[in-house]
Amino acid sequence: MTNPTLILFQYYCVPNSNTFDSFSTYFTILSLVYVNNEKNKRMLEYIGFLHTQEKICNEKVYWKCSESKKLKCKGRVHVVNENIVKFIEHNNHVPNASKVEVKKAISHLKEISSQYTLSTHAVIGEMS
């Protein structure tokens, strides 16, 4: 069974501390994961924070922290052609891993229940 979650990749160059050559680099893959919220709108999960789509201008998609109103968080992610072009730090709260996992699980449950005519017990059994 395939999960419809869209995963995009962003590569970062970080100096390799194992060598003395300052030009040596290694790549770390960080993925952008999209989940659906209660209103079936897409949310971006990035480094443990949830973001809602703020606006689209040309090819750039602006995502704001889902806690922007409640906590007045200024955290933002700007994405162009599946690449993060700007990340504005979340300065007044920490990532909430449990909230992210709950959103992923609910999104997955909705996807399973919409694709198949399974009983409630069978759908929940798919999750474990």
Short mmCIF file of N, CA and C in Angstrom, two decimals:
data_model
loop_
_atom_site.label_atom_id
_atom_site.label_comp_id
_atom_site.label_asym_id
_atom_site.label_seq_id
_atom_site.Cartn_x
_atom_site.Cartn_y
_atom_site.Cartn_z
N MET A 1 0.85 -1.17 0.00
CA MET A 1 0.00 0.00 0.00
C MET A 1 0.90 1.24 0.00
N THR A 2 0.61 2.17 -0.87
CA THR A 2 1.44 3.36 -0.94
C THR A 2 0.82 4.48 -0.13
N ASN A 3 1.67 5.27 0.47
CA ASN A 3 1.24 6.42 1.24
C ASN A 3 1.31 7.63 0.33
N PRO A 4 0.23 8.42 0.20
CA PRO A 4 0.23 9.53 -0.74
C PRO A 4 1.01 10.75 -0.28
N THR A 5 1.66 10.66 0.87
CA THR A 5 2.42 11.80 1.37
C THR A 5 3.51 12.15 0.39
N LEU A 6 3.54 13.40 0.00
CA LEU A 6 4.54 13.88 -0.95
C LEU A 6 5.81 14.22 -0.20
N ILE A 7 6.93 13.67 -0.65
CA ILE A 7 8.20 13.94 0.00
C ILE A 7 9.11 14.62 -1.00
N LEU A 8 9.58 15.78 -0.62
CA LEU A 8 10.52 16.54 -1.43
C LEU A 8 11.85 16.54 -0.70
N PHE A 9 12.94 16.71 -1.42
CA PHE A 9 14.25 16.65 -0.79
C PHE A 9 14.97 17.97 -0.91
N GLN A 10 15.66 18.33 0.16
CA GLN A 10 16.47 19.54 0.19
C GLN A 10 17.87 19.13 0.65
N TYR A 11 18.87 19.55 -0.07
CA TYR A 11 20.24 19.17 0.25
C TYR A 11 20.96 20.36 0.88
N TYR A 12 21.73 20.08 1.90
CA TYR A 12 22.53 21.10 2.55
C TYR A 12 24.00 20.67 2.54
N CYS A 13 24.89 21.58 2.21
CA CYS A 13 26.32 21.32 2.29
C CYS A 13 26.80 21.75 3.67
N VAL A 14 27.47 20.86 4.35
CA VAL A 14 28.01 21.15 5.66
C VAL A 14 29.47 20.75 5.65
N PRO A 15 30.38 21.60 6.17
CA PRO A 15 31.79 21.23 6.18
C PRO A 15 32.01 19.91 6.91
N ASN A 16 32.85 19.07 6.34
CA ASN A 16 33.16 17.78 6.93
C ASN A 16 34.29 17.96 7.93
N SER A 17 34.01 17.69 9.19
CA SER A 17 35.02 17.91 10.23
C SER A 17 36.02 16.77 10.32
N ASN A 18 35.84 15.68 9.56
CA ASN A 18 36.74 14.54 9.63
C ASN A 18 38.01 14.74 8.82
N THR A 19 38.05 15.74 7.99
CA THR A 19 39.24 15.98 7.18
C THR A 19 39.71 17.41 7.38
N PHE A 20 40.92 17.66 6.95
CA PHE A 20 41.48 19.00 7.05
C PHE A 20 41.18 19.82 5.80
N ASP A 21 40.65 19.18 4.79
CA ASP A 21 40.32 19.86 3.55
C ASP A 21 39.02 20.64 3.75
N SER A 22 39.11 21.96 3.70
CA SER A 22 37.94 22.79 3.97
C SER A 22 36.89 22.68 2.87
N PHE A 23 37.25 22.10 1.72
CA PHE A 23 36.29 21.97 0.62
C PHE A 23 35.53 20.66 0.66
N SER A 24 35.92 19.75 1.55
CA SER A 24 35.19 18.48 1.66
C SER A 24 33.82 18.74 2.27
N THR A 25 32.82 18.17 1.68
CA THR A 25 31.46 18.35 2.20
C THR A 25 30.74 17.01 2.23
N TYR A 26 29.72 16.95 3.01
CA TYR A 26 28.83 15.80 2.96
C TYR A 26 27.41 16.34 2.86
N PHE A 27 26.52 15.51 2.40
CA PHE A 27 25.15 15.94 2.17
C PHE A 27 24.21 15.27 3.15
N THR A 28 23.31 16.03 3.68
CA THR A 28 22.27 15.52 4.54
C THR A 28 20.94 15.74 3.84
N ILE A 29 20.14 14.73 3.77
CA ILE A 29 18.84 14.86 3.11
C ILE A 29 17.78 15.15 4.17
N LEU A 30 17.13 16.28 4.03
CA LEU A 30 15.99 16.62 4.87
C LEU A 30 14.77 16.61 3.98
N SER A 31 13.71 16.02 4.44
CA SER A 31 12.54 15.90 3.57
C SER A 31 11.42 16.82 4.04
N LEU A 32 10.66 17.29 3.09
CA LEU A 32 9.46 18.06 3.36
C LEU A 32 8.29 17.10 3.24
N VAL A 33 7.47 17.06 4.26
CA VAL A 33 6.34 16.14 4.26
C VAL A 33 5.06 16.95 4.36
N TYR A 34 4.11 16.62 3.49
CA TYR A 34 2.82 17.29 3.50
C TYR A 34 1.78 16.37 4.13
N VAL A 35 0.99 16.93 5.04
CA VAL A 35 -0.13 16.21 5.64
C VAL A 35 -1.38 17.08 5.51
N ASN A 36 -2.53 16.47 5.66
CA ASN A 36 -3.78 17.23 5.59
C ASN A 36 -4.28 17.53 6.99
N ASN A 37 -4.84 18.73 7.16
CA ASN A 37 -5.40 19.09 8.46
C ASN A 37 -6.88 18.70 8.52
N GLU A 38 -7.58 19.14 9.56
CA GLU A 38 -8.97 18.77 9.75
C GLU A 38 -9.87 19.27 8.63
N LYS A 39 -9.51 20.38 8.02
CA LYS A 39 -10.30 20.94 6.93
C LYS A 39 -9.83 20.45 5.57
N ASN A 40 -9.02 19.41 5.58
CA ASN A 40 -8.47 18.77 4.38
C ASN A 40 -7.59 19.72 3.56
N LYS A 41 -6.93 20.65 4.25
CA LYS A 41 -5.97 21.54 3.60
C LYS A 41 -4.57 21.03 3.90
N ARG A 42 -3.69 21.25 2.94
CA ARG A 42 -2.33 20.77 3.08
C ARG A 42 -1.55 21.56 4.12
N MET A 43 -0.76 20.84 4.92
CA MET A 43 0.16 21.45 5.87
C MET A 43 1.55 20.91 5.57
N LEU A 44 2.54 21.74 5.76
CA LEU A 44 3.93 21.35 5.55
C LEU A 44 4.55 21.05 6.90
N GLU A 45 5.15 19.87 7.03
CA GLU A 45 5.91 19.53 8.23
C GLU A 45 7.37 19.66 7.86
N TYR A 46 8.09 20.50 8.59
CA TYR A 46 9.51 20.69 8.31
C TYR A 46 10.24 20.86 9.63
N ILE A 47 11.24 20.05 9.84
CA ILE A 47 12.07 19.96 11.05
C ILE A 47 11.25 20.01 12.34
N GLY A 48 10.11 19.33 12.32
CA GLY A 48 9.29 19.20 13.52
C GLY A 48 8.24 20.27 13.71
N PHE A 49 8.17 21.24 12.83
CA PHE A 49 7.17 22.30 12.91
C PHE A 49 6.12 22.11 11.82
N LEU A 50 4.89 22.45 12.13
CA LEU A 50 3.82 22.41 11.14
C LEU A 50 3.61 23.81 10.58
N HIS A 51 3.39 23.89 9.27
CA HIS A 51 3.19 25.17 8.60
C HIS A 51 1.94 25.09 7.73
N THR A 52 1.22 26.20 7.65
CA THR A 52 0.07 26.30 6.76
C THR A 52 0.44 27.20 5.59
N GLN A 53 -0.16 26.93 4.45
CA GLN A 53 0.16 27.72 3.26
C GLN A 53 -0.39 29.12 3.43
N GLU A 54 0.51 30.10 3.29
CA GLU A 54 0.12 31.49 3.46
C GLU A 54 -0.30 32.10 2.12
N LYS A 55 0.56 31.94 1.11
CA LYS A 55 0.24 32.47 -0.21
C LYS A 55 1.17 31.85 -1.25
N ILE A 56 0.80 32.05 -2.52
CA ILE A 56 1.64 31.63 -3.64
C ILE A 56 1.85 32.85 -4.51
N CYS A 57 3.10 33.14 -4.83
CA CYS A 57 3.44 34.27 -5.68
C CYS A 57 4.41 33.77 -6.75
N ASN A 58 3.96 33.78 -8.00
CA ASN A 58 4.72 33.19 -9.11
C ASN A 58 4.97 31.73 -8.78
N GLU A 59 6.22 31.31 -8.66
CA GLU A 59 6.53 29.91 -8.35
C GLU A 59 6.86 29.70 -6.88
N LYS A 60 6.88 30.76 -6.09
CA LYS A 60 7.26 30.66 -4.69
C LYS A 60 6.02 30.43 -3.82
N VAL A 61 6.12 29.42 -2.94
CA VAL A 61 5.05 29.12 -2.00
C VAL A 61 5.52 29.54 -0.62
N TYR A 62 4.73 30.36 0.05
CA TYR A 62 5.05 30.85 1.38
C TYR A 62 4.26 30.05 2.41
N TRP A 63 4.96 29.47 3.37
CA TRP A 63 4.34 28.70 4.43
C TRP A 63 4.61 29.41 5.75
N LYS A 64 3.57 29.56 6.58
CA LYS A 64 3.75 30.19 7.89
C LYS A 64 3.52 29.15 8.98
N CYS A 65 4.11 29.40 10.13
CA CYS A 65 3.97 28.49 11.26
C CYS A 65 2.50 28.36 11.63
N SER A 66 2.09 27.14 11.96
CA SER A 66 0.69 26.92 12.34
C SER A 66 0.35 27.58 13.68
N GLU A 67 1.38 27.99 14.41
CA GLU A 67 1.19 28.67 15.69
C GLU A 67 1.34 30.18 15.54
N SER A 68 1.26 30.69 14.31
CA SER A 68 1.52 32.11 14.08
C SER A 68 0.51 33.02 14.79
N LYS A 69 -0.74 32.62 14.84
CA LYS A 69 -1.74 33.45 15.52
C LYS A 69 -1.72 33.22 17.03
N LYS A 70 -1.72 31.96 17.42
CA LYS A 70 -1.80 31.61 18.84
C LYS A 70 -0.59 32.10 19.62
N LEU A 71 0.62 31.85 19.09
CA LEU A 71 1.85 32.21 19.80
C LEU A 71 2.59 33.39 19.18
N LYS A 72 2.01 33.97 18.14
CA LYS A 72 2.64 35.07 17.41
C LYS A 72 4.03 34.68 16.90
N CYS A 73 4.12 33.46 16.40
CA CYS A 73 5.39 32.94 15.88
C CYS A 73 5.66 33.53 14.50
N LYS A 74 6.89 33.89 14.24
CA LYS A 74 7.29 34.46 12.96
C LYS A 74 7.91 33.42 12.02
N GLY A 75 7.89 32.15 12.41
CA GLY A 75 8.50 31.09 11.60
C GLY A 75 7.87 30.98 10.23
N ARG A 76 8.71 30.89 9.21
CA ARG A 76 8.26 30.80 7.82
C ARG A 76 9.18 29.87 7.04
N VAL A 77 8.63 29.29 5.97
CA VAL A 77 9.41 28.52 5.01
C VAL A 77 8.98 28.99 3.63
N HIS A 78 9.96 29.29 2.78
CA HIS A 78 9.68 29.69 1.40
C HIS A 78 10.20 28.58 0.50
N VAL A 79 9.35 28.07 -0.39
CA VAL A 79 9.69 26.94 -1.25
C VAL A 79 9.49 27.34 -2.71
N VAL A 80 10.51 27.05 -3.53
CA VAL A 80 10.43 27.28 -4.97
C VAL A 80 10.88 26.00 -5.66
N ASN A 81 10.04 25.46 -6.53
CA ASN A 81 10.38 24.26 -7.30
C ASN A 81 10.95 23.15 -6.42
N GLU A 82 10.25 22.86 -5.34
CA GLU A 82 10.62 21.77 -4.44
C GLU A 82 11.92 22.02 -3.69
N ASN A 83 12.37 23.26 -3.62
CA ASN A 83 13.58 23.61 -2.87
C ASN A 83 13.26 24.71 -1.87
N ILE A 84 13.79 24.55 -0.67
CA ILE A 84 13.64 25.61 0.32
C ILE A 84 14.61 26.72 -0.04
N VAL A 85 14.09 27.91 -0.23
CA VAL A 85 14.95 29.04 -0.57
C VAL A 85 15.14 29.96 0.63
N LYS A 86 14.26 29.85 1.63
CA LYS A 86 14.41 30.67 2.83
C LYS A 86 13.70 29.99 3.99
N PHE A 87 14.34 30.03 5.16
CA PHE A 87 13.75 29.50 6.38
C PHE A 87 13.92 30.55 7.46
N ILE A 88 12.80 30.99 8.02
CA ILE A 88 12.83 31.96 9.11
C ILE A 88 12.57 31.20 10.40
N GLU A 89 13.48 31.34 11.35
CA GLU A 89 13.46 30.56 12.60
C GLU A 89 12.17 30.75 13.40
N HIS A 90 11.82 29.71 14.12
CA HIS A 90 10.71 29.75 15.08
C HIS A 90 11.35 30.18 16.40
N ASN A 91 11.12 31.41 16.79
CA ASN A 91 11.88 31.96 17.91
C ASN A 91 11.20 31.87 19.26
N ASN A 92 9.94 31.47 19.32
CA ASN A 92 9.28 31.49 20.62
C ASN A 92 8.63 30.16 21.04
N HIS A 93 8.94 29.08 20.32
CA HIS A 93 8.45 27.76 20.75
C HIS A 93 9.31 26.67 20.12
N VAL A 94 9.20 25.49 20.69
CA VAL A 94 9.98 24.34 20.21
C VAL A 94 9.09 23.46 19.33
N PRO A 95 9.70 22.58 18.53
CA PRO A 95 8.89 21.67 17.71
C PRO A 95 8.03 20.77 18.58
N ASN A 96 6.87 20.40 18.08
CA ASN A 96 5.96 19.53 18.80
C ASN A 96 5.83 18.23 18.00
N ALA A 97 6.71 17.27 18.30
CA ALA A 97 6.76 16.01 17.55
C ALA A 97 5.46 15.22 17.68
N SER A 98 4.84 15.25 18.84
CA SER A 98 3.61 14.47 19.02
C SER A 98 2.48 15.04 18.16
N LYS A 99 2.39 16.35 18.06
CA LYS A 99 1.36 16.97 17.22
C LYS A 99 1.56 16.60 15.76
N VAL A 100 2.81 16.59 15.32
CA VAL A 100 3.12 16.23 13.94
C VAL A 100 2.74 14.78 13.67
N GLU A 101 3.08 13.88 14.57
CA GLU A 101 2.77 12.46 14.39
C GLU A 101 1.26 12.22 14.39
N VAL A 102 0.53 12.94 15.23
CA VAL A 102 -0.94 12.81 15.25
C VAL A 102 -1.51 13.24 13.91
N LYS A 103 -1.04 14.36 13.37
CA LYS A 103 -1.52 14.84 12.06
C LYS A 103 -1.23 13.82 10.97
N LYS A 104 -0.02 13.23 11.00
CA LYS A 104 0.34 12.22 10.00
C LYS A 104 -0.56 11.00 10.11
N ALA A 105 -0.82 10.54 11.34
CA ALA A 105 -1.65 9.35 11.54
C ALA A 105 -3.09 9.60 11.09
N ILE A 106 -3.64 10.75 11.43
CA ILE A 106 -5.01 11.07 11.02
C ILE A 106 -5.11 11.17 9.51
N SER A 107 -4.12 11.81 8.90
CA SER A 107 -4.10 11.94 7.44
C SER A 107 -4.04 10.56 6.79
N HIS A 108 -3.21 9.68 7.34
CA HIS A 108 -3.08 8.32 6.80
C HIS A 108 -4.38 7.54 6.98
N LEU A 109 -5.02 7.67 8.15
CA LEU A 109 -6.30 7.00 8.38
C LEU A 109 -7.37 7.45 7.38
N LYS A 110 -7.42 8.75 7.14
CA LYS A 110 -8.41 9.27 6.18
C LYS A 110 -8.14 8.74 4.78
N GLU A 111 -6.87 8.65 4.42
CA GLU A 111 -6.50 8.14 3.10
C GLU A 111 -6.90 6.68 2.95
N ILE A 112 -6.64 5.87 3.97
CA ILE A 112 -7.01 4.45 3.92
C ILE A 112 -8.52 4.29 3.85
N SER A 113 -9.24 5.04 4.69
CA SER A 113 -10.70 4.89 4.72
C SER A 113 -11.37 5.38 3.44
N SER A 114 -10.75 6.33 2.75
CA SER A 114 -11.36 6.81 1.51
C SER A 114 -11.08 5.89 0.32
N GLN A 115 -9.99 5.11 0.39
CA GLN A 115 -9.63 4.23 -0.72
C GLN A 115 -10.31 2.87 -0.65
N TYR A 116 -10.59 2.41 0.54
CA TYR A 116 -11.11 1.05 0.71
C TYR A 116 -12.41 1.07 1.48
N THR A 117 -13.20 0.04 1.28
CA THR A 117 -14.44 -0.11 2.04
C THR A 117 -14.19 -1.11 3.16
N LEU A 118 -13.32 -0.74 4.07
CA LEU A 118 -12.98 -1.59 5.20
C LEU A 118 -13.78 -1.16 6.43
N SER A 119 -13.93 -2.09 7.36
CA SER A 119 -14.58 -1.74 8.62
C SER A 119 -13.65 -0.85 9.43
N THR A 120 -14.21 -0.20 10.44
CA THR A 120 -13.41 0.68 11.30
C THR A 120 -12.27 -0.10 11.95
N HIS A 121 -12.55 -1.32 12.41
CA HIS A 121 -11.53 -2.14 13.05
C HIS A 121 -10.40 -2.48 12.08
N ALA A 122 -10.75 -2.75 10.84
CA ALA A 122 -9.73 -3.09 9.85
C ALA A 122 -8.86 -1.88 9.52
N VAL A 123 -9.46 -0.71 9.44
CA VAL A 123 -8.69 0.51 9.15
C VAL A 123 -7.71 0.79 10.28
N ILE A 124 -8.18 0.69 11.51
CA ILE A 124 -7.29 0.92 12.66
C ILE A 124 -6.22 -0.16 12.72
N GLY A 125 -6.57 -1.38 12.35
CA GLY A 125 -5.58 -2.46 12.30
C GLY A 125 -4.48 -2.19 11.29
N GLU A 126 -4.80 -1.50 10.21
CA GLU A 126 -3.80 -1.13 9.21
C GLU A 126 -2.75 -0.19 9.79
N MET A 127 -3.15 0.62 10.76
CA MET A 127 -2.23 1.61 11.34
C MET A 127 -1.19 0.97 12.24
N SER A 128 -1.49 -0.19 12.81
CA SER A 128 -0.53 -0.80 13.75
C SER A 128 0.37 -1.79 13.09
#
